[in-house]
XYZ file of C-alpha atoms in Angstrom:
649
model
C -25.091 -14.032 -3.184
C -24.859 -10.720 -1.431
C -21.479 -8.997 -1.745
C -19.705 -6.970 0.842
C -16.756 -4.830 -0.150
C -14.351 -4.885 2.734
C -11.177 -2.800 2.850
C -8.355 -3.316 5.304
C -5.054 -1.557 4.714
C -4.478 -1.326 0.977
C -6.271 -4.590 0.179
C -9.792 -4.907 -1.184
C -11.657 -8.111 -0.501
C -15.177 -9.247 -1.231
C -17.172 -11.257 1.291
C -20.736 -12.475 1.469
C -23.357 -13.595 3.952
C -23.147 -17.083 5.427
C -25.588 -18.576 2.929
C -23.344 -17.780 -0.027
C -19.764 -18.050 1.229
C -18.896 -21.212 -0.641
C -20.396 -20.109 -3.952
C -18.750 -16.719 -3.802
C -15.294 -18.101 -2.979
C -14.610 -18.818 -6.645
C -15.426 -15.226 -7.606
C -13.209 -13.870 -4.832
C -10.318 -16.033 -6.008
C -10.756 -14.903 -9.600
C -10.942 -11.253 -8.559
C -7.797 -11.584 -6.451
C -5.849 -13.204 -9.260
C -7.099 -10.631 -11.716
C -6.083 -7.728 -9.520
C -2.643 -9.240 -9.030
C -2.044 -9.788 -12.729
C -3.577 -6.590 -13.991
C -2.899 -3.774 -11.516
C -5.907 -1.706 -10.496
C -4.226 -0.007 -7.565
C -5.462 3.548 -7.429
C -2.929 4.466 -4.782
C -0.035 4.212 -7.213
C -1.372 6.156 -10.128
C -3.444 8.579 -8.137
C -0.293 10.240 -6.902
C 1.484 10.743 -10.210
C 2.953 14.033 -11.407
C 1.755 16.630 -13.896
C 1.798 15.988 -17.648
C 4.460 18.133 -19.279
C 7.336 17.766 -21.719
C 9.727 18.995 -19.049
C 9.828 18.241 -15.351
C 6.882 20.183 -13.867
C 8.133 23.194 -11.978
C 7.608 23.389 -8.238
C 5.698 26.480 -7.208
C 4.984 28.295 -4.010
C 1.451 29.008 -5.235
C -0.761 26.006 -6.092
C -3.145 25.867 -9.056
C -6.742 26.942 -8.547
C -8.156 23.436 -8.122
C -5.547 22.591 -5.519
C -5.836 26.011 -3.889
C -9.540 25.418 -3.265
C -8.747 22.111 -1.580
C -5.992 23.652 0.539
C -8.408 26.290 1.836
C -10.887 23.686 3.089
C -11.202 23.508 6.857
C -11.343 20.188 8.674
C -11.125 18.853 12.209
C -7.679 17.266 12.231
C -7.282 14.445 14.735
C -4.061 12.558 14.044
C -2.218 10.682 16.730
C 0.926 8.800 15.744
C -0.232 8.514 12.135
C 2.222 7.822 9.328
C 2.635 10.345 6.519
C 0.872 8.048 4.053
C -2.090 7.612 6.417
C -2.570 11.347 6.809
C -2.390 11.901 3.053
C -4.887 9.106 2.394
C -7.242 10.705 4.908
C -6.908 14.114 3.244
C -7.624 12.554 -0.137
C -10.787 10.925 1.195
C -12.039 14.007 3.000
C -10.874 16.797 0.719
C -9.950 15.199 -2.616
C -6.252 15.998 -2.219
C -3.821 14.458 -4.690
C -0.429 13.748 -3.196
C 2.854 12.085 -4.095
C 5.662 10.789 -1.887
C 8.604 8.422 -2.386
C 7.672 5.091 -0.850
C 10.689 5.247 1.439
C 9.295 8.149 3.489
C 5.733 6.832 3.838
C 6.370 5.547 7.359
C 9.573 7.229 8.502
C 7.969 9.279 11.265
C 4.723 9.454 13.195
C 2.602 12.572 13.108
C 0.358 13.933 15.834
C -1.953 16.911 15.375
C -5.296 17.634 17.006
C -6.872 20.863 15.834
C -10.434 21.902 15.066
C -11.243 23.751 11.835
C -7.728 23.918 10.494
C -7.102 24.295 6.775
C -5.731 21.417 4.734
C -2.767 23.633 3.859
C -1.962 24.129 7.534
C -2.091 20.373 8.102
C 0.380 19.864 5.256
C 2.703 22.549 6.569
C 2.627 20.937 10.007
C 3.412 17.593 8.389
C 6.395 19.045 6.560
C 7.749 20.740 9.673
C 7.265 17.708 11.900
C 8.979 15.312 9.494
C 11.618 17.800 8.307
C 10.284 17.367 4.762
C 10.245 19.623 1.727
C 6.717 20.453 0.540
C 6.027 21.377 -3.090
C 2.940 22.202 -5.125
C 2.934 20.598 -8.568
C -0.169 21.507 -10.559
C -3.009 19.668 -8.784
C -0.705 17.647 -6.523
C 1.273 18.188 -3.327
C 4.659 16.468 -3.213
C 6.807 15.656 -0.185
C 10.559 14.986 -0.232
C 13.096 14.022 2.413
C 16.488 15.620 1.777
C 19.409 13.204 1.930
C 22.840 13.931 3.341
C 24.937 15.578 0.606
C 27.965 13.350 1.234
C 25.879 10.163 1.190
C 24.348 11.217 -2.095
C 27.719 12.175 -3.580
C 29.314 8.868 -2.574
C 26.483 6.863 -4.130
C 26.632 8.862 -7.346
C 30.355 8.197 -7.564
C 29.818 4.518 -6.866
C 27.257 4.334 -9.671
C 29.618 5.946 -12.170
C 32.934 4.354 -11.218
C 32.128 1.072 -9.516
C 32.082 -2.404 -11.016
C 28.800 -4.101 -11.939
C 28.060 -5.243 -8.403
C 28.909 -1.847 -6.914
C 26.640 -0.100 -9.411
C 23.757 -2.421 -8.541
C 24.273 -1.720 -4.870
C 24.321 2.027 -5.548
C 20.986 1.786 -7.362
C 19.498 -0.134 -4.455
C 20.717 2.342 -1.847
C 19.690 5.396 -3.891
C 16.178 4.012 -4.241
C 15.711 4.059 -0.479
C 16.287 7.801 -0.335
C 13.430 10.261 -0.580
C 15.424 13.072 -2.177
C 14.351 14.619 -5.504
C 18.009 14.632 -6.614
C 18.336 10.842 -6.818
C 16.458 10.529 -10.110
C 19.214 11.754 -12.413
C 21.376 8.909 -11.155
C 18.596 6.320 -11.289
C 17.688 7.385 -14.838
C 21.371 7.096 -15.750
C 21.324 3.543 -14.409
C 18.547 2.756 -16.897
C 21.173 3.190 -19.631
C 23.819 1.038 -17.972
C 25.686 -1.394 -20.223
C 24.888 -4.289 -17.878
C 21.349 -5.697 -17.945
C 21.488 -6.541 -14.248
C 21.957 -2.877 -13.363
C 19.139 -1.822 -15.692
C 16.865 -4.458 -14.161
C 17.671 -3.202 -10.671
C 16.880 0.395 -11.628
C 13.576 -0.490 -13.324
C 12.469 -2.608 -10.381
C 13.375 -0.053 -7.708
C 11.815 2.864 -9.587
C 8.550 0.991 -10.071
C 8.362 -0.253 -6.491
C 9.436 2.889 -4.664
C 9.149 5.919 -6.934
C 6.336 5.480 -9.454
C 4.446 8.296 -7.711
C 7.281 10.818 -7.813
C 9.745 10.069 -10.603
C 7.982 12.558 -12.901
C 8.807 15.335 -10.401
C 12.430 14.350 -9.876
C 15.401 16.070 -11.413
C 16.166 15.003 -14.976
C 12.886 13.235 -15.739
C 12.681 14.715 -19.240
C 13.976 12.160 -21.705
C 13.313 9.104 -19.556
C 10.537 8.036 -21.954
C 13.074 7.487 -24.743
C 15.199 5.419 -22.400
C 12.254 3.299 -21.257
C 11.153 2.764 -24.848
C 14.632 1.471 -25.763
C 14.549 -0.823 -22.738
C 11.257 -2.325 -23.912
C 12.599 -3.112 -27.378
C 15.598 -5.085 -26.103
C 14.837 -8.856 -26.004
C 17.119 -9.310 -23.001
C 14.841 -7.064 -20.958
C 11.650 -9.077 -21.437
C 11.578 -10.162 -17.788
C 10.892 -6.612 -16.605
C 8.788 -5.386 -19.522
C 5.686 -4.995 -17.314
C 7.525 -2.639 -14.957
C 8.864 -0.626 -17.897
C 5.327 -0.126 -19.245
C 4.120 1.077 -15.866
C 7.044 3.495 -15.644
C 6.096 4.954 -19.030
C 2.795 6.000 -17.500
C 4.414 7.173 -14.285
C 6.766 9.446 -16.247
C 3.771 11.663 -17.093
C 5.513 12.853 -20.226
C 3.338 13.671 -23.220
C 5.637 11.659 -25.497
C 4.665 8.455 -23.646
C 0.968 8.646 -24.479
C 1.096 7.588 -28.133
C 3.326 4.543 -27.484
C 0.993 3.471 -24.674
C -2.067 3.922 -26.884
C -0.400 1.702 -29.482
C 0.071 -1.009 -26.859
C -3.701 -1.184 -26.359
C -3.765 -3.301 -29.523
C -1.010 -5.656 -28.414
C -1.876 -9.337 -28.696
C -0.362 -10.119 -25.292
C -3.068 -9.670 -22.643
C -0.678 -8.614 -19.886
C 0.884 -5.894 -22.046
C -2.553 -4.630 -23.030
C -3.794 -4.534 -19.452
C -0.675 -2.825 -18.132
C -0.868 -0.204 -20.871
C -4.441 0.582 -19.807
C -3.327 1.102 -16.219
C -0.295 3.126 -17.332
C -2.517 5.443 -19.392
C -4.508 6.209 -16.267
C -1.272 7.178 -14.550
C -0.362 9.684 -17.276
C -3.189 12.077 -16.357
C -3.145 12.995 -20.063
C -6.513 14.005 -21.600
C -5.663 12.173 -24.835
C -6.069 8.881 -22.996
C -9.690 9.560 -22.054
C -11.547 8.810 -25.299
C -9.626 5.592 -26.122
C -10.287 4.331 -22.609
C -13.953 5.256 -22.842
C -14.091 3.174 -26.009
C -12.774 0.179 -24.079
C -15.737 0.372 -21.702
C -17.679 -1.391 -24.484
C -15.080 -4.128 -24.991
C -16.521 -7.672 -24.883
C -13.760 -8.711 -22.462
C -14.917 -7.798 -18.965
C -11.358 -7.576 -17.588
C -10.589 -4.899 -20.171
C -13.740 -3.010 -19.189
C -12.763 -3.185 -15.515
C -9.237 -1.948 -16.112
C -10.424 0.826 -18.418
C -12.936 1.991 -15.814
C -10.260 2.011 -13.120
C -7.861 3.983 -15.348
C -10.580 6.533 -16.101
C -11.061 6.963 -12.379
C -7.380 7.841 -12.079
C -7.657 10.379 -14.884
C -10.568 12.107 -13.104
C -11.815 13.578 -16.381
C -15.517 14.616 -16.386
C -15.937 13.241 -19.927
C -15.838 9.745 -18.449
C -18.747 10.289 -16.056
C -21.683 9.593 -18.406
C -20.053 6.532 -20.065
C -19.223 5.134 -16.641
C -22.776 5.725 -15.450
C -24.029 3.879 -18.539
C -21.684 0.969 -17.802
C -22.824 1.009 -14.189
C -26.327 0.193 -15.404
C -25.196 -2.544 -17.789
C -22.451 -4.510 -16.035
C -22.927 -6.696 -12.981
C -20.847 -8.385 -10.307
C -17.337 -7.226 -9.453
C -17.486 -4.718 -12.310
C -20.005 -2.742 -10.284
C -17.345 -2.101 -7.663
C -14.756 -1.019 -10.223
C -17.102 1.319 -12.081
C -18.702 2.849 -9.002
C -15.295 3.416 -7.431
C -14.064 5.076 -10.641
C -17.018 7.460 -10.454
C -16.175 8.150 -6.837
C -12.566 8.979 -7.765
C -13.723 11.541 -10.344
C -15.886 13.199 -7.679
C -18.321 14.682 -10.195
C -21.741 15.740 -8.765
C -23.471 13.732 -11.504
C -22.039 10.602 -9.948
C -23.835 11.296 -6.670
C -27.252 11.140 -8.325
C -26.311 7.955 -10.179
C -24.907 6.257 -7.084
C -27.831 7.245 -4.890
C -30.181 5.856 -7.545
C -28.132 2.660 -7.695
C -28.241 2.356 -3.910
C -32.024 2.007 -4.217
C -31.796 -0.729 -6.865
C -33.703 -3.982 -6.380
C -30.455 -5.964 -6.588
C -28.343 -6.064 -3.419
C -25.117 -6.167 -5.461
C -25.836 -2.730 -6.871
C -26.937 -1.317 -3.525
C -23.803 -2.622 -1.786
C -21.338 -1.296 -4.349
C -23.110 2.050 -4.537
C -22.989 2.428 -0.764
C -19.258 1.716 -0.787
C -18.592 4.294 -3.515
C -20.648 6.979 -1.768
C -17.972 7.187 0.933
C -16.127 9.677 -1.301
C -18.992 12.185 -1.272
C -19.304 13.880 2.086
C -22.539 15.856 1.819
C -25.858 15.794 3.721
C -27.938 13.930 1.117
C -25.330 11.176 0.917
C -25.289 10.775 4.695
C -29.099 10.628 4.707
C -29.073 7.890 2.080
C -26.432 5.870 3.920
C -28.353 6.143 7.190
C -31.363 4.694 5.404
C -29.264 1.836 4.022
C -28.277 0.859 7.559
C -31.764 -0.659 7.792
C -31.502 -2.544 4.479
C -32.616 -6.165 4.504
C -29.290 -7.354 3.109
C -26.260 -7.722 5.369
C -23.834 -6.754 2.620
C -25.602 -3.454 2.053
C -25.665 -2.682 5.771
C -21.940 -3.486 5.995
C -21.045 -1.074 3.219
C -23.383 1.611 4.520
C -21.599 1.424 7.888
C -18.192 1.566 6.198
C -19.160 4.621 4.166
C -20.700 6.403 7.149
C -17.456 6.000 9.039
C -15.622 7.698 6.181
C -17.998 10.690 6.291
C -17.254 11.259 10.016
C -20.677 12.867 10.322
C -22.007 13.017 13.897
C -25.432 12.001 12.582
C -23.942 8.596 11.854
C -23.425 7.760 15.539
C -27.028 6.746 16.249
C -27.584 4.442 13.226
C -24.133 2.914 13.684
C -24.868 2.277 17.355
C -28.011 0.417 16.300
C -25.890 -1.818 14.054
C -23.822 -2.930 17.047
C -26.651 -5.381 17.707
C -26.992 -6.532 14.092
C -27.590 -10.230 13.528
C -24.527 -10.481 11.250
C -21.152 -10.380 13.013
C -19.482 -8.738 9.979
C -21.932 -5.846 10.170
C -21.303 -5.471 13.888
C -17.562 -5.324 13.440
C -17.786 -2.737 10.666
C -20.137 -0.632 12.792
C -17.575 -0.637 15.595
C -14.848 0.429 13.196
C -17.010 3.164 11.655
C -17.888 4.520 15.088
C -14.203 4.794 15.848
C -13.699 6.833 12.690
C -16.350 9.373 13.670
C -14.184 10.262 16.700
C -17.243 11.463 18.556
C -16.645 11.958 22.335
C -19.458 9.491 23.101
C -17.792 6.627 21.284
C -15.420 5.382 23.967
C -18.348 4.539 26.218
C -20.173 2.755 23.416
C -17.152 0.603 22.642
C -16.695 -0.815 26.135
C -19.254 -3.545 25.458
C -17.284 -5.398 22.781
C -14.506 -6.223 25.241
C -16.586 -9.102 26.599
C -18.301 -10.042 23.336
C -18.365 -13.783 22.644
C -17.371 -13.223 18.995
C -13.608 -12.893 18.616
C -14.009 -10.988 15.323
C -16.040 -8.334 17.107
C -13.439 -8.020 19.862
C -10.656 -7.762 17.288
C -12.465 -5.026 15.372
C -13.195 -3.195 18.594
C -9.431 -2.821 19.047
C -9.112 -0.843 15.829
C -12.261 1.110 16.634
C -10.783 2.115 19.976
C -7.542 3.119 18.288
C -9.341 5.214 15.693
C -10.987 7.325 18.385
C -7.480 8.660 19.181
C -8.827 9.029 22.729
C -6.224 8.699 25.540
C -8.769 6.645 27.465
C -8.539 3.887 24.841
C -5.152 2.671 26.088
C -6.449 0.910 29.206
C -8.965 -1.383 27.453
C -6.455 -2.084 24.675
C -3.841 -3.194 27.221
C -6.441 -5.509 28.731
C -7.092 -7.065 25.325
C -3.424 -8.049 25.041
C -4.351 -10.931 27.346
C -7.394 -12.021 25.314
C -7.777 -15.777 24.822
C -7.999 -15.360 21.040
C -4.800 -14.709 19.058
C -6.496 -12.449 16.502
C -7.684 -10.155 19.293
C -4.241 -10.020 20.895
C -2.728 -9.245 17.486
C -5.235 -6.456 16.829
C -4.684 -4.910 20.244
C -0.907 -4.997 19.781
C -1.211 -3.245 16.425
C -3.745 -0.673 17.639
C -1.568 0.436 20.565
C 0.780 2.292 18.240
C -1.705 5.174 18.190
C -1.318 5.895 21.881
C 0.766 8.790 23.133
C 1.858 6.866 26.203
C 4.614 4.924 24.443
C 6.549 4.142 27.607
C 3.505 2.539 29.216
C 3.101 0.015 26.421
C 6.709 -1.148 25.983
C 6.710 -3.705 28.812
C 3.327 -5.308 27.929
C 4.361 -5.567 24.280
C 7.699 -7.131 25.184
C 5.730 -9.793 27.036
C 3.975 -10.641 23.765
C 7.284 -11.438 22.084
C 6.952 -14.913 23.595
C 3.401 -15.402 22.316
C 2.787 -18.683 20.475
C 1.123 -16.887 17.564
C 3.418 -15.449 14.883
C 1.049 -12.597 13.962
C 0.804 -11.508 17.592
C 4.593 -11.423 17.862
C 4.944 -9.590 14.546
C 2.394 -6.908 15.493
C 4.002 -6.435 18.880
C 7.352 -5.989 17.184
C 5.929 -3.479 14.714
C 4.387 -1.381 17.471
C 7.552 -1.559 19.560
C 9.565 -0.221 16.635
C 7.219 2.738 16.414
C 7.213 3.656 20.098
C 10.312 5.805 19.683
C 12.075 3.602 22.233
C 15.496 3.087 20.641
C 16.356 0.512 23.266
C 13.917 -1.918 21.656
C 15.774 -2.113 18.337
C 19.154 -2.143 20.084
C 17.994 -5.157 22.060
C 17.129 -7.045 18.881
C 20.525 -6.255 17.334
C 22.238 -7.612 20.444
C 20.149 -10.801 20.187
C 21.819 -11.612 16.849
C 24.990 -12.538 18.754
C 23.260 -14.257 21.672
C 24.185 -17.873 22.394
C 20.467 -18.698 22.617
C 19.342 -19.909 19.173
C 15.765 -18.803 19.912
C 16.850 -15.233 20.511
C 18.821 -15.162 17.276
C 15.802 -16.478 15.356
C 13.527 -13.901 16.915
C 15.958 -11.064 16.219
C 16.125 -12.042 12.542
C 12.335 -11.944 12.350
C 12.149 -8.555 14.055
C 14.926 -6.840 12.139
C 13.794 -8.313 8.841
C 10.464 -6.543 9.270
C 12.168 -3.159 9.500
C 12.853 -3.124 5.720
C 15.939 -1.044 6.406
C 18.715 -1.687 3.827
C 21.332 -1.566 6.578
C 19.871 -4.710 8.118
C 21.455 -6.777 5.339
C 24.891 -6.108 6.823
C 23.695 -7.504 10.162
C 22.000 -10.599 8.760
C 24.509 -11.707 6.106
C 26.941 -13.204 8.680
C 24.099 -15.401 9.953
C 24.085 -17.321 6.666
C 27.140 -19.026 8.158
C 25.542 -19.632 11.572
C 26.223 -23.020 13.165
C 22.463 -23.659 13.515
C 20.552 -24.643 10.373
C 17.264 -22.947 11.474
C 19.137 -19.658 11.825
C 20.638 -19.976 8.348
C 17.177 -20.897 7.047
C 15.427 -17.837 8.489
C 18.247 -15.443 7.579
C 18.089 -16.631 3.949
C 14.333 -16.113 3.848
C 14.525 -12.543 5.173
C 17.473 -11.550 2.982
C 15.845 -12.868 -0.176
C 12.792 -10.666 0.302
C 14.919 -7.574 0.904
C 15.958 -7.575 -2.794
C 19.347 -6.170 -1.911
C 21.873 -7.073 -4.669
C 24.535 -7.779 -2.043
C 22.679 -10.860 -0.820
C 22.567 -12.720 -4.152
C 26.090 -14.201 -4.145
C 25.880 -15.431 -0.507
C 22.483 -17.005 -1.208
C 23.832 -18.758 -4.303
C 26.625 -20.167 -2.136
C 23.968 -21.393 0.288
C 22.558 -23.664 -2.435
C 25.407 -26.010 -1.472
C 24.640 -25.941 2.250
C 24.914 -29.280 4.056
C 21.271 -29.017 5.177
C 18.662 -29.780 2.522
C 16.001 -27.454 3.962
C 18.468 -24.593 4.058
C 19.325 -25.257 0.412
C 15.631 -25.314 -0.481
C 14.925 -22.052 1.318
C 17.947 -20.410 -0.296
C 16.447 -21.318 -3.680
C 13.118 -19.757 -2.674
C 14.918 -16.654 -1.414
C 16.826 -16.311 -4.687
C 13.554 -16.454 -6.563
C 12.224 -13.618 -4.407
C 15.288 -11.501 -5.236
C 14.076 -10.967 -8.823
C 17.703 -10.877 -9.895
C 18.683 -12.302 -13.296
C 21.929 -13.652 -11.824
C 19.793 -16.181 -9.980
C 18.540 -17.818 -13.177
C 21.606 -19.931 -13.978
C 22.186 -20.914 -10.350
C 18.577 -21.994 -9.879
C 18.555 -23.875 -13.182
C 21.583 -25.873 -12.041
C 20.013 -26.498 -8.646
C 16.805 -27.855 -10.207
C 18.790 -30.359 -12.264
C 20.102 -32.055 -9.163
C 17.604 -34.916 -8.841
C 19.566 -36.505 -6.025
C 19.414 -33.253 -4.097
C 15.644 -33.162 -4.463
C 15.409 -36.670 -3.007
C 17.666 -35.778 -0.117
C 15.721 -32.598 0.453
C 12.468 -34.507 0.703
C 13.865 -36.914 3.261
C 16.001 -34.638 5.415
C 14.748 -32.763 8.440
C 16.655 -30.534 10.777
């Protein structure tokens, strides 16, 4: 088996060459389940706040480590990039730590094309363009979006004076704001007398604010509150989230309790405490986690290595290098990536040595990790790996070269466009797009007629990543491709173009495409064109006499993840058409808005069995403890289950 680490979006997958796909499928499944159960997501903990007994003070002058990063000069080429995408790019290229509330990650699109501009200037442009507040907190930059004072005041009043349901709604609405002032209220909700309100606050803080709650107003003292929450038997259903929030609080008083949980007999608690310790950024967590690198349980070793990567403490480098030589398989990815996160020069030597190992696993994982080290000797090594005899190694070498954006990568990547493995070809196209070299657009014209649909699909993203205005024409042509995956990729990639008006009509045509992913991507890009008429059209469709238009509008508006959409969709739970009620229930359940719970419970008695079934699924997605009794009663109805199995609409 020859592994390939493949990253798309925030997901990490492992693939192999055609000779080993079946055998490796079991390992991929295990790795996916493991990652889901025991979080290893560096994005969450990498953007945590500074360890301090009080809320870290915002400063106009960054610390020395951060100041050095801010002074770095880069070629900034961003065209319609989201805030989170720009910050991820700056982390990769300059080692910048950042923190933002989840709700502002994709609230505006940023365009900046400037050669040799400092990282600090990029951040200041970001703040100005998005009307955001920019703060320096120790080694981290933090962005906030100020909320309307009246909106904030009304929600605070609702949380203090409203009934249980009103308080839950206030928590939900507060959590979708990106203002530093919301945390006092959300922390107050953690002490609410009603468990349902506490559960809502824990869930929303973990999902939307784990990166920033330590910087918010009133964060001191939240550790005591979270500790009390964990000791209450009635709160067992959200214990995992509470543990993660203890780490996110970045308060020194949380470290000892988390260290104690390392000895817990429940595996999930132990694993979550390891991840939470990485989020603390506290030096006291380093040695205990290093000790776990020798644990006989490989999942503990993997999680400990990942947490050490988040801590970025140089003491972990040598132990991680030692583990890199001892462990095999998926652990190689975890350990090598942890070394890459620490960004210690000693890791470069170790990873380069590993990239010359006789085993292709080691070479592939080392190549992937080297993407974090943008220096000449790394580029030279990756160029050499482009000629490796193993397809997985060549894939990862191409991926890493794209991340370096070194012009020397263009020639070896161009050679890989003719590789015998389609996966290597597609990654080479993508990497070429990342280099943003002026020659790339011409090189990428070939894939438009390639017989392999995967290559054509990847060429779409490669074209988009060039940020070249000339990319729009071939992307528009690919909207008519015979393969759905290519049409979907082209629709998604078009959001990077500046010519938003030119793409609205072709994307609207895709709204009738037979493939759901194509329609969804077209919708997503339409929402980001800045054309307000698009969203207004979908809202109007909700009242259209055509059932198909109502169904499509629900799908579109549900993807916006805007809390206001609940008000528009709730009436459709009473629609005359069962399919409309079905789809509205599905969308509302995944919004996790407390206002939707009671209407969904009522829908458990709908005349249509499939609607009842979907309402039950939606209630499960709500993660609301009020659903428990209603669902328990629903499951008892044996006759209903029989009717449900036999009834179609």
